[in-house]
Structure formats: C-alpha cells, structure tokens
GROMACS .gro file of C-alpha atoms in nm:
model
  192
    1MET     CA    1   1.399  -3.575  16.796
    2PRO     CA    2   1.615  -3.704  16.509
    3ALA     CA    3   1.442  -3.881  16.225
    4LEU     CA    4   1.478  -4.256  16.233
    5ARG     CA    5   1.610  -4.423  15.924
    6ALA     CA    6   1.330  -4.611  15.760
    7PHE     CA    7   1.396  -4.975  15.686
    8LYS     CA    8   1.200  -5.144  15.420
    9ILE     CA    9   1.096  -5.497  15.498
   10ASP     CA   10   1.315  -5.639  15.219
   11HIS     CA   11   1.625  -5.472  15.373
   12LEU     CA   12   1.564  -5.622  15.716
   13PRO     CA   13   1.712  -5.969  15.648
   14ALA     CA   14   2.031  -5.814  15.504
   15ALA     CA   15   2.063  -5.579  15.804
   16VAL     CA   16   2.008  -5.861  16.053
   17ASP     CA   17   2.246  -6.087  15.860
   18SER     CA   18   2.514  -5.816  15.859
   19TRP     CA   19   2.471  -5.752  16.233
   20PHE     CA   20   2.478  -6.126  16.306
   21LYS     CA   21   2.801  -6.178  16.109
   22SER     CA   22   2.974  -5.887  16.281
   23GLU     CA   23   2.854  -6.013  16.621
   24ILE     CA   24   2.995  -6.360  16.549
   25LYS     CA   25   3.331  -6.211  16.444
   26PHE     CA   26   3.339  -6.003  16.761
   27ARG     CA   27   3.258  -6.301  16.987
   28ILE     CA   28   3.517  -6.527  16.822
   29ALA     CA   29   3.788  -6.261  16.844
   30GLU     CA   30   3.697  -6.185  17.205
   31GLN     CA   31   3.717  -6.552  17.304
   32ALA     CA   32   4.052  -6.598  17.127
   33LEU     CA   33   4.190  -6.295  17.308
   34CYS     CA   34   4.079  -6.443  17.641
   35TYR     CA   35   4.284  -6.757  17.574
   36ILE     CA   36   4.584  -6.550  17.467
   37GLN     CA   37   4.550  -6.328  17.774
   38LEU     CA   38   4.566  -6.637  17.997
   39LEU     CA   39   4.887  -6.747  17.824
   40TYR     CA   40   5.047  -6.404  17.871
   41GLU     CA   41   4.942  -6.397  18.239
   42ILE     CA   42   5.126  -6.726  18.289
   43GLU     CA   43   5.430  -6.579  18.114
   44SER     CA   44   5.427  -6.268  18.332
   45GLU     CA   45   5.435  -6.489  18.643
   46ILE     CA   46   5.737  -6.688  18.525
   47ARG     CA   47   5.933  -6.420  18.338
   48ASP     CA   48   6.224  -6.402  18.585
   49LEU     CA   49   6.261  -6.775  18.652
   50GLU     CA   50   6.531  -7.009  18.524
   51PRO     CA   51   6.454  -7.173  18.185
   52ASP     CA   52   6.409  -7.524  18.330
   53LEU     CA   53   6.160  -7.405  18.589
   54ARG     CA   54   5.987  -7.186  18.331
   55ARG     CA   55   5.945  -7.492  18.104
   56GLN     CA   56   5.807  -7.700  18.391
   57ILE     CA   57   5.546  -7.438  18.483
   58ARG     CA   58   5.452  -7.393  18.117
   59GLN     CA   59   5.392  -7.767  18.093
   60GLU     CA   60   5.167  -7.755  18.398
   61LYS     CA   61   4.976  -7.434  18.329
   62ALA     CA   62   5.013  -7.323  17.966
   63VAL     CA   63   4.983  -7.659  17.788
   64PRO     CA   64   4.620  -7.709  17.904
   65VAL     CA   65   4.532  -7.356  17.789
   66MET     CA   66   4.699  -7.410  17.451
   67SER     CA   67   4.521  -7.745  17.412
   68ALA     CA   68   4.187  -7.581  17.491
   69LEU     CA   69   4.266  -7.297  17.248
   70HIS     CA   70   4.354  -7.545  16.975
   71ALA     CA   71   4.035  -7.749  17.024
   72TRP     CA   72   3.829  -7.429  17.036
   73MET     CA   73   3.987  -7.301  16.712
   74ILE     CA   74   3.906  -7.627  16.533
   75ALA     CA   75   3.544  -7.608  16.652
   76GLN     CA   76   3.512  -7.242  16.549
   77ARG     CA   77   3.652  -7.310  16.205
   78ASP     CA   78   3.354  -7.530  16.124
   79LEU     CA   79   3.114  -7.249  16.220
   80VAL     CA   80   3.253  -6.962  16.013
   81PRO     CA   81   3.197  -6.916  15.640
   82GLU     CA   82   3.471  -7.020  15.401
   83GLY     CA   83   3.683  -6.729  15.278
   84SER     CA   84   3.591  -6.492  15.562
   85ALA     CA   85   3.859  -6.299  15.750
   86ILE     CA   86   3.800  -6.513  16.060
   87SER     CA   87   3.835  -6.837  15.862
   88ARG     CA   88   4.162  -6.712  15.711
   89ALA     CA   89   4.292  -6.618  16.057
   90LEU     CA   90   4.197  -6.959  16.199
   91ASP     CA   91   4.353  -7.139  15.901
   92TYR     CA   92   4.673  -6.934  15.936
   93SER     CA   93   4.701  -7.026  16.304
   94GLN     CA   94   4.626  -7.393  16.241
   95LYS     CA   95   4.896  -7.419  15.972
   96ARG     CA   96   5.151  -7.269  16.209
   97TRP     CA   97   5.039  -7.443  16.527
   98ALA     CA   98   5.372  -7.622  16.580
   99ALA     CA   99   5.559  -7.290  16.565
  100LEU     CA  100   5.303  -7.116  16.787
  101SER     CA  101   5.333  -7.382  17.056
  102ARG     CA  102   5.712  -7.431  17.028
  103TYR     CA  103   5.781  -7.210  17.330
  104LEU     CA  104   5.606  -7.462  17.559
  105ASP     CA  105   5.888  -7.714  17.523
  106ASP     CA  106   6.182  -7.479  17.581
  107GLY     CA  107   6.203  -7.246  17.878
  108ALA     CA  108   6.459  -7.026  17.701
  109VAL     CA  109   6.218  -6.947  17.415
  110HIS     CA  110   5.989  -6.648  17.456
  111ILE     CA  111   5.617  -6.664  17.390
  112ASP     CA  112   5.655  -6.405  17.114
  113ASN     CA  113   5.928  -6.234  16.914
  114ASN     CA  114   5.869  -5.881  17.046
  115TRP     CA  115   6.225  -5.852  17.177
  116ALA     CA  116   6.376  -5.938  16.837
  117GLU     CA  117   6.131  -5.707  16.659
  118ASN     CA  118   6.231  -5.419  16.885
  119GLN     CA  119   6.599  -5.487  16.818
  120ILE     CA  120   6.564  -5.468  16.440
  121ARG     CA  121   6.315  -5.180  16.431
  122PRO     CA  122   6.581  -4.906  16.385
  123TRP     CA  123   6.725  -5.091  16.086
  124ALA     CA  124   6.383  -5.160  15.937
  125LEU     CA  125   6.285  -4.794  15.971
  126GLY     CA  126   6.596  -4.687  15.781
  127ARG     CA  127   6.555  -4.946  15.508
  128LYS     CA  128   6.442  -4.693  15.246
  129ASN     CA  129   6.740  -4.475  15.330
  130TRP     CA  130   6.976  -4.763  15.257
  131LEU     CA  131   6.792  -4.882  14.947
  132PHE     CA  132   7.018  -4.675  14.726
  133ALA     CA  133   7.360  -4.758  14.869
  134GLY     CA  134   7.518  -4.697  14.530
  135SER     CA  135   7.578  -5.056  14.422
  136LEU     CA  136   7.519  -5.412  14.529
  137ARG     CA  137   7.870  -5.426  14.673
  138SER     CA  138   7.809  -5.108  14.877
  139GLY     CA  139   7.480  -5.248  15.001
  140LYS     CA  140   7.652  -5.567  15.119
  141ARG     CA  141   7.916  -5.361  15.299
  142ALA     CA  142   7.651  -5.148  15.468
  143ALA     CA  143   7.463  -5.462  15.578
  144ALA     CA  144   7.784  -5.613  15.720
  145ILE     CA  145   7.865  -5.296  15.916
  146MET     CA  146   7.509  -5.270  16.051
  147SER     CA  147   7.518  -5.636  16.158
  148LEU     CA  148   7.854  -5.585  16.328
  149ILE     CA  149   7.730  -5.276  16.515
  150GLN     CA  150   7.410  -5.444  16.629
  151SER     CA  151   7.602  -5.755  16.741
  152ALA     CA  152   7.841  -5.537  16.942
  153ARG     CA  153   7.545  -5.361  17.102
  154LEU     CA  154   7.382  -5.696  17.190
  155ASN     CA  155   7.709  -5.811  17.349
  156GLY     CA  156   7.709  -5.503  17.572
  157HIS     CA  157   8.009  -5.326  17.419
  158ASP     CA  158   8.062  -4.952  17.405
  159LEU     CA  159   8.023  -4.905  17.030
  160TYR     CA  160   8.284  -4.631  16.996
  161ALA     CA  161   8.545  -4.826  17.194
  162TYR     CA  162   8.470  -5.146  17.006
  163LEU     CA  163   8.487  -4.994  16.658
  164LYS     CA  164   8.797  -4.788  16.740
  165ASP     CA  165   8.980  -5.094  16.873
  166VAL     CA  166   8.871  -5.325  16.589
  167LEU     CA  167   8.953  -5.074  16.314
  168THR     CA  168   9.293  -5.004  16.474
  169ARG     CA  169   9.383  -5.374  16.507
  170LEU     CA  170   9.230  -5.495  16.180
  171PRO     CA  171   9.520  -5.404  15.945
  172THR     CA  172   9.773  -5.602  16.151
  173GLN     CA  173   9.548  -5.885  16.271
  174ARG     CA  174   9.644  -6.229  16.140
  175ALA     CA  175   9.379  -6.377  15.912
  176SER     CA  176   9.366  -6.692  16.125
  177GLU     CA  177   9.284  -6.479  16.433
  178ILE     CA  178   9.027  -6.247  16.274
  179GLY     CA  179   8.749  -6.422  16.468
  180GLN     CA  180   8.885  -6.266  16.788
  181LEU     CA  181   8.756  -5.929  16.668
  182LEU     CA  182   8.396  -6.046  16.640
  183PRO     CA  183   8.171  -5.894  16.908
  184HIS     CA  184   8.103  -6.218  17.096
  185GLN     CA  185   8.480  -6.292  17.132
  186TRP     CA  186   8.625  -5.942  17.146
  187VAL     CA  187   8.849  -5.837  17.431
  188ALA     CA  188   8.982  -5.482  17.418
  189ALA     CA  189   9.349  -5.453  17.335
  190GLU     CA  190   9.569  -5.359  17.625
  191THR     CA  191   9.702  -5.006  17.592
  192THR     CA  192  10.051  -4.930  17.712
   0.00000   0.00000   0.00000
C-alpha cells in the first residue's frame, strides 16, 4: 500500500482553498461551454439555409441563449476574484460583447471566423520565410502577389491559367482597364 502524504493541520486550509478555486474555475468554464455548445448546435441546424431564414431562426433560438449567457457572465463576474484568469476571460468577453453577438443580426455572418483563419493559415505559417524578402519594396511586392493569388483561389480560378493570362495581357493592357485583370472581374482572354 503506498504511503499517504501527510498533511499538517496548518496546510489543510490552503489545500482546501486551492481545490475550491480550481473547482470553481472548472464549473464556470463547463457552464460557459454548455452555452456555447447550444449556440453551435443552432448553427449546425441552419448552416445550409438562406441568410434571411438563418437570421430569423437565430433571432428565435440563439438570441435567448446569448441573452442568458450574457446575464450569466455578469453574475459570474461578481463571484470570481479580481485579477484571476476567469475574471480576465469574463472581462474580455464583456468588452467585446457587441462583436460576439454581431452574427445574430446578419444571416450572412458566421458565428466564428474559422473559415477566414483556415484561408490565411498557409500565409501565416510561411511568415518567417518571407520576413527577409530583401527590402521593404520586395516585401510589398511579395504581399501583393500573395494577395492576388489568394484572391484568385477564392474566386475559383485555376491559378496557373489565371496568372499566365494576366501576365501575358498585362504589358499591353490599358491602364484604365487594369481592373479587368483583378480576380473578381477576370475573364480569360479568347485564344485564336
């Protein structure tokens, strides 16, 4: 049988206090995650609907959950010690409540920015590689090219075909018509 760690009586209050604080943190985090899970369940039900219908259902189902979450967060803030990690998290959310609840009023807005984060991840991962582009001017050129490539990808273009066509037409393109080569307006040149 393993030896039990001996607690002195004077250590008991500190041990109980430590356990109690960690239990409170766990319960608060667990409850917050339950609210957030409800919001994501609503989103999974309406993911494929039209924006207007998505907004309407959010108003009916998600607004009450967000209101309950907001009231709960305010109540919890009064219970946690000032300066604790939980108090900082609650304060952070409260300061940004308008941004957090913005998606409720627009069916075209997603509940989170995961899609955008996934789109920029390849560029963010290579950031250190591009840190030393040679000069500020080279860095700006690299950023412009990366933006152009990502925009073409988002517009559904074959990158090779797009870049080949744009780079072929660019030297003879009129300055007033240069906007036609941007990914959202681009139409491949007719080949004869």
